[in-house]
């Protein structure tokens, strides 16, 4: 994957119906000329991690810093890819193994009644594109999610089989369910 594709995946995996309304990734130009990148870390597995890198020259310069809440990178007009590369390879990937944040992801439960029903799993990031399932909580009927809220009326309480188990590595897509967007395990 290219650096921009990895950033897109990381961003997607942070979206939970709330995060993307307050936080995000910004890539802008400077009038020096150059680039400035701002990546919000609050409520992500990278929150709290600090980083600093500097390379100064008249026309060849790069300045990167994370205060634990925002990763900021600025560089000359040739440094956009390097800013993204350093975020990925020197900041994000090395800090994954120290991450403590649990993500709610959902797996589709195949039911014979033809509805799309989803069950929560808890997972931790193991890369910018994958999670490891760390828990499959016990659930009740009220814990299930559906695409359309009216689908609850069509359901009978039954437990469908799930394919995933604790320890599985999975990738997710964003899917709009009745209560907003959620990370759903790719089939």
PDB file of C-alpha atoms in Angstrom:
ATOM      1  CA  UNK A   1       0.000   0.000   0.000  1.00  0.00           C
ATOM      2  CA  UNK A   2       1.106   3.555  -0.618  1.00  0.00           C
ATOM      3  CA  UNK A   3       1.501   5.981   2.262  1.00  0.00           C
ATOM      4  CA  UNK A   4      -1.705   7.807   1.356  1.00  0.00           C
ATOM      5  CA  UNK A   5      -3.610   4.490   1.243  1.00  0.00           C
ATOM      6  CA  UNK A   6      -2.289   3.589   4.707  1.00  0.00           C
ATOM      7  CA  UNK A   7      -3.347   6.996   6.066  1.00  0.00           C
ATOM      8  CA  UNK A   8      -6.798   6.445   4.541  1.00  0.00           C
ATOM      9  CA  UNK A   9      -7.044   3.047   6.260  1.00  0.00           C
ATOM     10  CA  UNK A  10      -5.898   4.494   9.604  1.00  0.00           C
ATOM     11  CA  UNK A  11      -8.449   7.318   9.286  1.00  0.00           C
ATOM     12  CA  UNK A  12     -11.242   4.863   8.376  1.00  0.00           C
ATOM     13  CA  UNK A  13     -10.454   2.733  11.410  1.00  0.00           C
ATOM     14  CA  UNK A  14     -10.858   5.742  13.728  1.00  0.00           C
ATOM     15  CA  UNK A  15     -14.319   6.629  12.402  1.00  0.00           C
ATOM     16  CA  UNK A  16     -16.974   5.553  14.874  1.00  0.00           C
ATOM     17  CA  UNK A  17     -19.806   8.009  14.344  1.00  0.00           C
ATOM     18  CA  UNK A  18     -18.289  10.544  16.742  1.00  0.00           C
ATOM     19  CA  UNK A  19     -14.529  10.805  16.191  1.00  0.00           C
ATOM     20  CA  UNK A  20     -14.730  12.005  12.586  1.00  0.00           C
ATOM     21  CA  UNK A  21     -17.013  14.900  13.611  1.00  0.00           C
ATOM     22  CA  UNK A  22     -14.433  16.366  16.007  1.00  0.00           C
ATOM     23  CA  UNK A  23     -11.122  15.100  14.697  1.00  0.00           C
ATOM     24  CA  UNK A  24      -9.445  14.140  11.460  1.00  0.00           C
ATOM     25  CA  UNK A  25      -6.491  14.457   9.115  1.00  0.00           C
ATOM     26  CA  UNK A  26      -5.630  17.726   7.391  1.00  0.00           C
ATOM     27  CA  UNK A  27      -3.167  18.157   4.529  1.00  0.00           C
ATOM     28  CA  UNK A  28      -2.569  21.742   3.433  1.00  0.00           C
ATOM     29  CA  UNK A  29      -0.041  23.770   1.506  1.00  0.00           C
ATOM     30  CA  UNK A  30       2.189  26.474   2.961  1.00  0.00           C
ATOM     31  CA  UNK A  31       3.152  29.663   1.175  1.00  0.00           C
ATOM     32  CA  UNK A  32       6.888  28.932   1.725  1.00  0.00           C
ATOM     33  CA  UNK A  33       6.165  26.731  -0.468  1.00  0.00           C
ATOM     34  CA  UNK A  34       5.622  23.536   1.455  1.00  0.00           C
ATOM     35  CA  UNK A  35       3.242  21.184   3.188  1.00  0.00           C
ATOM     36  CA  UNK A  36       1.648  21.020   6.607  1.00  0.00           C
ATOM     37  CA  UNK A  37      -0.031  17.866   7.880  1.00  0.00           C
ATOM     38  CA  UNK A  38      -2.092  17.669  11.052  1.00  0.00           C
ATOM     39  CA  UNK A  39      -3.341  14.299  12.331  1.00  0.00           C
ATOM     40  CA  UNK A  40      -5.556  14.244  15.417  1.00  0.00           C
ATOM     41  CA  UNK A  41      -4.645  11.502  17.894  1.00  0.00           C
ATOM     42  CA  UNK A  42      -7.288  12.069  20.582  1.00  0.00           C
ATOM     43  CA  UNK A  43      -9.481   8.981  21.085  1.00  0.00           C
ATOM     44  CA  UNK A  44      -7.197   6.844  18.903  1.00  0.00           C
ATOM     45  CA  UNK A  45      -4.685   4.182  19.890  1.00  0.00           C
ATOM     46  CA  UNK A  46      -1.943   6.791  19.299  1.00  0.00           C
ATOM     47  CA  UNK A  47      -3.187   9.253  21.919  1.00  0.00           C
ATOM     48  CA  UNK A  48      -0.497  10.034  24.462  1.00  0.00           C
ATOM     49  CA  UNK A  49       2.491   9.085  22.329  1.00  0.00           C
ATOM     50  CA  UNK A  50       5.055  11.825  21.736  1.00  0.00           C
ATOM     51  CA  UNK A  51       7.521  12.221  18.893  1.00  0.00           C
ATOM     52  CA  UNK A  52       9.948  14.790  17.528  1.00  0.00           C
ATOM     53  CA  UNK A  53      12.059  14.977  14.371  1.00  0.00           C
ATOM     54  CA  UNK A  54      13.746  17.914  12.703  1.00  0.00           C
ATOM     55  CA  UNK A  55      15.837  18.411   9.575  1.00  0.00           C
ATOM     56  CA  UNK A  56      16.685  22.024   8.835  1.00  0.00           C
ATOM     57  CA  UNK A  57      18.075  23.467   5.670  1.00  0.00           C
ATOM     58  CA  UNK A  58      17.433  26.508   3.523  1.00  0.00           C
ATOM     59  CA  UNK A  59      15.342  24.638   0.938  1.00  0.00           C
ATOM     60  CA  UNK A  60      15.435  21.096   2.353  1.00  0.00           C
ATOM     61  CA  UNK A  61      13.581  21.081   5.663  1.00  0.00           C
ATOM     62  CA  UNK A  62      11.218  18.955   7.710  1.00  0.00           C
ATOM     63  CA  UNK A  63       9.740  19.437  11.188  1.00  0.00           C
ATOM     64  CA  UNK A  64       7.626  16.751  12.899  1.00  0.00           C
ATOM     65  CA  UNK A  65       6.180  16.754  16.403  1.00  0.00           C
ATOM     66  CA  UNK A  66       3.513  14.900  18.367  1.00  0.00           C
ATOM     67  CA  UNK A  67       2.360  16.228  21.721  1.00  0.00           C
ATOM     68  CA  UNK A  68       0.220  13.137  22.276  1.00  0.00           C
ATOM     69  CA  UNK A  69      -2.944  14.819  21.005  1.00  0.00           C
ATOM     70  CA  UNK A  70      -1.928  15.958  17.509  1.00  0.00           C
ATOM     71  CA  UNK A  71       0.825  14.823  15.154  1.00  0.00           C
ATOM     72  CA  UNK A  72       2.025  17.802  13.104  1.00  0.00           C
ATOM     73  CA  UNK A  73       4.371  17.709  10.179  1.00  0.00           C
ATOM     74  CA  UNK A  74       5.660  20.531   8.035  1.00  0.00           C
ATOM     75  CA  UNK A  75       8.173  20.399   5.254  1.00  0.00           C
ATOM     76  CA  UNK A  76       9.293  21.845   1.967  1.00  0.00           C
ATOM     77  CA  UNK A  77       7.311  21.232  -1.226  1.00  0.00           C
ATOM     78  CA  UNK A  78       8.939  17.804  -1.782  1.00  0.00           C
ATOM     79  CA  UNK A  79       8.227  16.437   1.714  1.00  0.00           C
ATOM     80  CA  UNK A  80       4.550  15.434   1.729  1.00  0.00           C
ATOM     81  CA  UNK A  81       5.259  11.729   1.193  1.00  0.00           C
ATOM     82  CA  UNK A  82       8.114  11.810   3.722  1.00  0.00           C
ATOM     83  CA  UNK A  83       5.833  13.394   6.357  1.00  0.00           C
ATOM     84  CA  UNK A  84       3.285  10.610   5.825  1.00  0.00           C
ATOM     85  CA  UNK A  85       6.019   7.946   5.757  1.00  0.00           C
ATOM     86  CA  UNK A  86       7.484   9.109   9.073  1.00  0.00           C
ATOM     87  CA  UNK A  87       4.009   9.230  10.658  1.00  0.00           C
ATOM     88  CA  UNK A  88       3.444   5.630   9.552  1.00  0.00           C
ATOM     89  CA  UNK A  89       6.853   4.005  10.007  1.00  0.00           C
ATOM     90  CA  UNK A  90       8.486   6.004  12.791  1.00  0.00           C
ATOM     91  CA  UNK A  91       5.454   7.036  14.838  1.00  0.00           C
ATOM     92  CA  UNK A  92       2.329   4.898  14.337  1.00  0.00           C
ATOM     93  CA  UNK A  93       3.722   1.409  13.695  1.00  0.00           C
ATOM     94  CA  UNK A  94       6.283   1.440  16.542  1.00  0.00           C
ATOM     95  CA  UNK A  95       3.576   2.557  19.003  1.00  0.00           C
ATOM     96  CA  UNK A  96       0.978  -0.076  18.071  1.00  0.00           C
ATOM     97  CA  UNK A  97       2.477  -2.686  20.388  1.00  0.00           C
ATOM     98  CA  UNK A  98       2.140  -0.230  23.303  1.00  0.00           C
ATOM     99  CA  UNK A  99      -1.435   0.770  22.463  1.00  0.00           C
ATOM    100  CA  UNK A 100      -4.138   0.144  25.035  1.00  0.00           C
ATOM    101  CA  UNK A 101      -7.282   1.314  23.234  1.00  0.00           C
ATOM    102  CA  UNK A 102     -10.008  -1.231  22.546  1.00  0.00           C
ATOM    103  CA  UNK A 103     -12.099  -0.778  19.406  1.00  0.00           C
ATOM    104  CA  UNK A 104     -15.666  -1.976  18.931  1.00  0.00           C
ATOM    105  CA  UNK A 105     -15.994  -3.861  15.668  1.00  0.00           C
ATOM    106  CA  UNK A 106     -18.951  -5.834  14.391  1.00  0.00           C
ATOM    107  CA  UNK A 107     -19.386  -9.164  12.651  1.00  0.00           C
ATOM    108  CA  UNK A 108     -22.399 -10.010  10.533  1.00  0.00           C
ATOM    109  CA  UNK A 109     -24.393 -12.905  11.941  1.00  0.00           C
ATOM    110  CA  UNK A 110     -25.960 -14.977   9.176  1.00  0.00           C
ATOM    111  CA  UNK A 111     -29.627 -15.515  10.024  1.00  0.00           C
ATOM    112  CA  UNK A 112     -32.048 -17.594   7.994  1.00  0.00           C
ATOM    113  CA  UNK A 113     -34.614 -14.772   8.060  1.00  0.00           C
ATOM    114  CA  UNK A 114     -32.515 -12.750   5.604  1.00  0.00           C
ATOM    115  CA  UNK A 115     -31.705  -9.750   7.801  1.00  0.00           C
ATOM    116  CA  UNK A 116     -28.292  -8.202   8.205  1.00  0.00           C
ATOM    117  CA  UNK A 117     -27.622  -8.475  11.946  1.00  0.00           C
ATOM    118  CA  UNK A 118     -24.312  -7.528  13.563  1.00  0.00           C
ATOM    119  CA  UNK A 119     -22.676  -8.589  16.831  1.00  0.00           C
ATOM    120  CA  UNK A 120     -19.983  -6.635  18.682  1.00  0.00           C
ATOM    121  CA  UNK A 121     -16.431  -7.857  19.210  1.00  0.00           C
ATOM    122  CA  UNK A 122     -13.659  -5.990  21.000  1.00  0.00           C
ATOM    123  CA  UNK A 123     -10.386  -5.639  19.131  1.00  0.00           C
ATOM    124  CA  UNK A 124      -6.998  -3.978  19.298  1.00  0.00           C
ATOM    125  CA  UNK A 125      -5.071  -2.604  16.319  1.00  0.00           C
ATOM    126  CA  UNK A 126      -2.111  -4.673  15.173  1.00  0.00           C
ATOM    127  CA  UNK A 127      -1.317  -2.581  12.099  1.00  0.00           C
ATOM    128  CA  UNK A 128      -2.807   0.431  10.365  1.00  0.00           C
ATOM    129  CA  UNK A 129      -5.129  -1.904   8.446  1.00  0.00           C
ATOM    130  CA  UNK A 130      -5.851  -4.827  10.806  1.00  0.00           C
ATOM    131  CA  UNK A 131      -7.246  -5.613  14.234  1.00  0.00           C
ATOM    132  CA  UNK A 132      -6.895  -8.613  16.506  1.00  0.00           C
ATOM    133  CA  UNK A 133     -10.079  -9.736  18.223  1.00  0.00           C
ATOM    134  CA  UNK A 134      -9.372  -9.724  21.967  1.00  0.00           C
ATOM    135  CA  UNK A 135     -12.865 -10.432  23.292  1.00  0.00           C
ATOM    136  CA  UNK A 136     -16.241 -11.601  22.069  1.00  0.00           C
ATOM    137  CA  UNK A 137     -18.558 -10.343  24.799  1.00  0.00           C
ATOM    138  CA  UNK A 138     -21.663 -12.202  25.889  1.00  0.00           C
ATOM    139  CA  UNK A 139     -24.608 -10.514  24.281  1.00  0.00           C
ATOM    140  CA  UNK A 140     -28.294  -9.963  24.634  1.00  0.00           C
ATOM    141  CA  UNK A 141     -30.858  -9.227  21.933  1.00  0.00           C
ATOM    142  CA  UNK A 142     -30.536  -5.485  22.684  1.00  0.00           C
ATOM    143  CA  UNK A 143     -26.790  -5.615  21.924  1.00  0.00           C
ATOM    144  CA  UNK A 144     -27.295  -6.579  18.286  1.00  0.00           C
ATOM    145  CA  UNK A 145     -27.197  -3.971  15.536  1.00  0.00           C
ATOM    146  CA  UNK A 146     -29.107  -3.825  12.282  1.00  0.00           C
ATOM    147  CA  UNK A 147     -29.069  -1.606   9.205  1.00  0.00           C
ATOM    148  CA  UNK A 148     -32.626  -0.340   9.672  1.00  0.00           C
ATOM    149  CA  UNK A 149     -34.119   0.130  13.147  1.00  0.00           C
ATOM    150  CA  UNK A 150     -37.376  -1.423  11.896  1.00  0.00           C
ATOM    151  CA  UNK A 151     -35.497  -4.692  11.294  1.00  0.00           C
ATOM    152  CA  UNK A 152     -35.617  -5.299  15.061  1.00  0.00           C
ATOM    153  CA  UNK A 153     -39.367  -5.887  14.740  1.00  0.00           C
ATOM    154  CA  UNK A 154     -38.759  -8.610  12.154  1.00  0.00           C
ATOM    155  CA  UNK A 155     -36.260 -10.520  14.288  1.00  0.00           C
ATOM    156  CA  UNK A 156     -36.836 -13.446  16.556  1.00  0.00           C
ATOM    157  CA  UNK A 157     -34.307 -14.007  19.303  1.00  0.00           C
ATOM    158  CA  UNK A 158     -31.945 -16.630  18.084  1.00  0.00           C
ATOM    159  CA  UNK A 159     -28.189 -16.896  18.118  1.00  0.00           C
ATOM    160  CA  UNK A 160     -26.588 -17.248  14.731  1.00  0.00           C
ATOM    161  CA  UNK A 161     -23.145 -18.703  14.348  1.00  0.00           C
ATOM    162  CA  UNK A 162     -20.217 -16.320  14.135  1.00  0.00           C
ATOM    163  CA  UNK A 163     -17.068 -17.194  12.237  1.00  0.00           C
ATOM    164  CA  UNK A 164     -14.570 -15.171  14.260  1.00  0.00           C
ATOM    165  CA  UNK A 165     -12.811 -16.145  17.456  1.00  0.00           C
ATOM    166  CA  UNK A 166     -10.504 -14.446  19.925  1.00  0.00           C
ATOM    167  CA  UNK A 167      -7.063 -14.077  18.359  1.00  0.00           C
ATOM    168  CA  UNK A 168      -8.304 -13.710  14.789  1.00  0.00           C
ATOM    169  CA  UNK A 169      -6.771 -10.951  12.687  1.00  0.00           C
ATOM    170  CA  UNK A 170      -9.382  -9.035  10.734  1.00  0.00           C
ATOM    171  CA  UNK A 171      -9.791  -6.019   8.475  1.00  0.00           C
ATOM    172  CA  UNK A 172     -12.885  -3.854   8.583  1.00  0.00           C
ATOM    173  CA  UNK A 173     -15.012  -1.667   6.357  1.00  0.00           C
ATOM    174  CA  UNK A 174     -17.229   1.199   7.435  1.00  0.00           C
ATOM    175  CA  UNK A 175     -20.923   0.360   7.303  1.00  0.00           C
ATOM    176  CA  UNK A 176     -23.880   2.528   8.209  1.00  0.00           C
ATOM    177  CA  UNK A 177     -26.096   0.761  10.721  1.00  0.00           C
ATOM    178  CA  UNK A 178     -29.217   2.181  12.364  1.00  0.00           C
ATOM    179  CA  UNK A 179     -27.236   4.165  14.961  1.00  0.00           C
ATOM    180  CA  UNK A 180     -24.496   5.517  12.681  1.00  0.00           C
ATOM    181  CA  UNK A 181     -21.321   4.249  11.073  1.00  0.00           C
ATOM    182  CA  UNK A 182     -19.518   1.249  12.513  1.00  0.00           C
ATOM    183  CA  UNK A 183     -16.487  -0.871  11.711  1.00  0.00           C
ATOM    184  CA  UNK A 184     -17.700  -4.188  10.278  1.00  0.00           C
ATOM    185  CA  UNK A 185     -15.429  -7.156   9.629  1.00  0.00           C
ATOM    186  CA  UNK A 186     -14.824  -7.694   5.914  1.00  0.00           C
ATOM    187  CA  UNK A 187     -16.219 -10.957   4.574  1.00  0.00           C
TER     188      UNK A 187
END
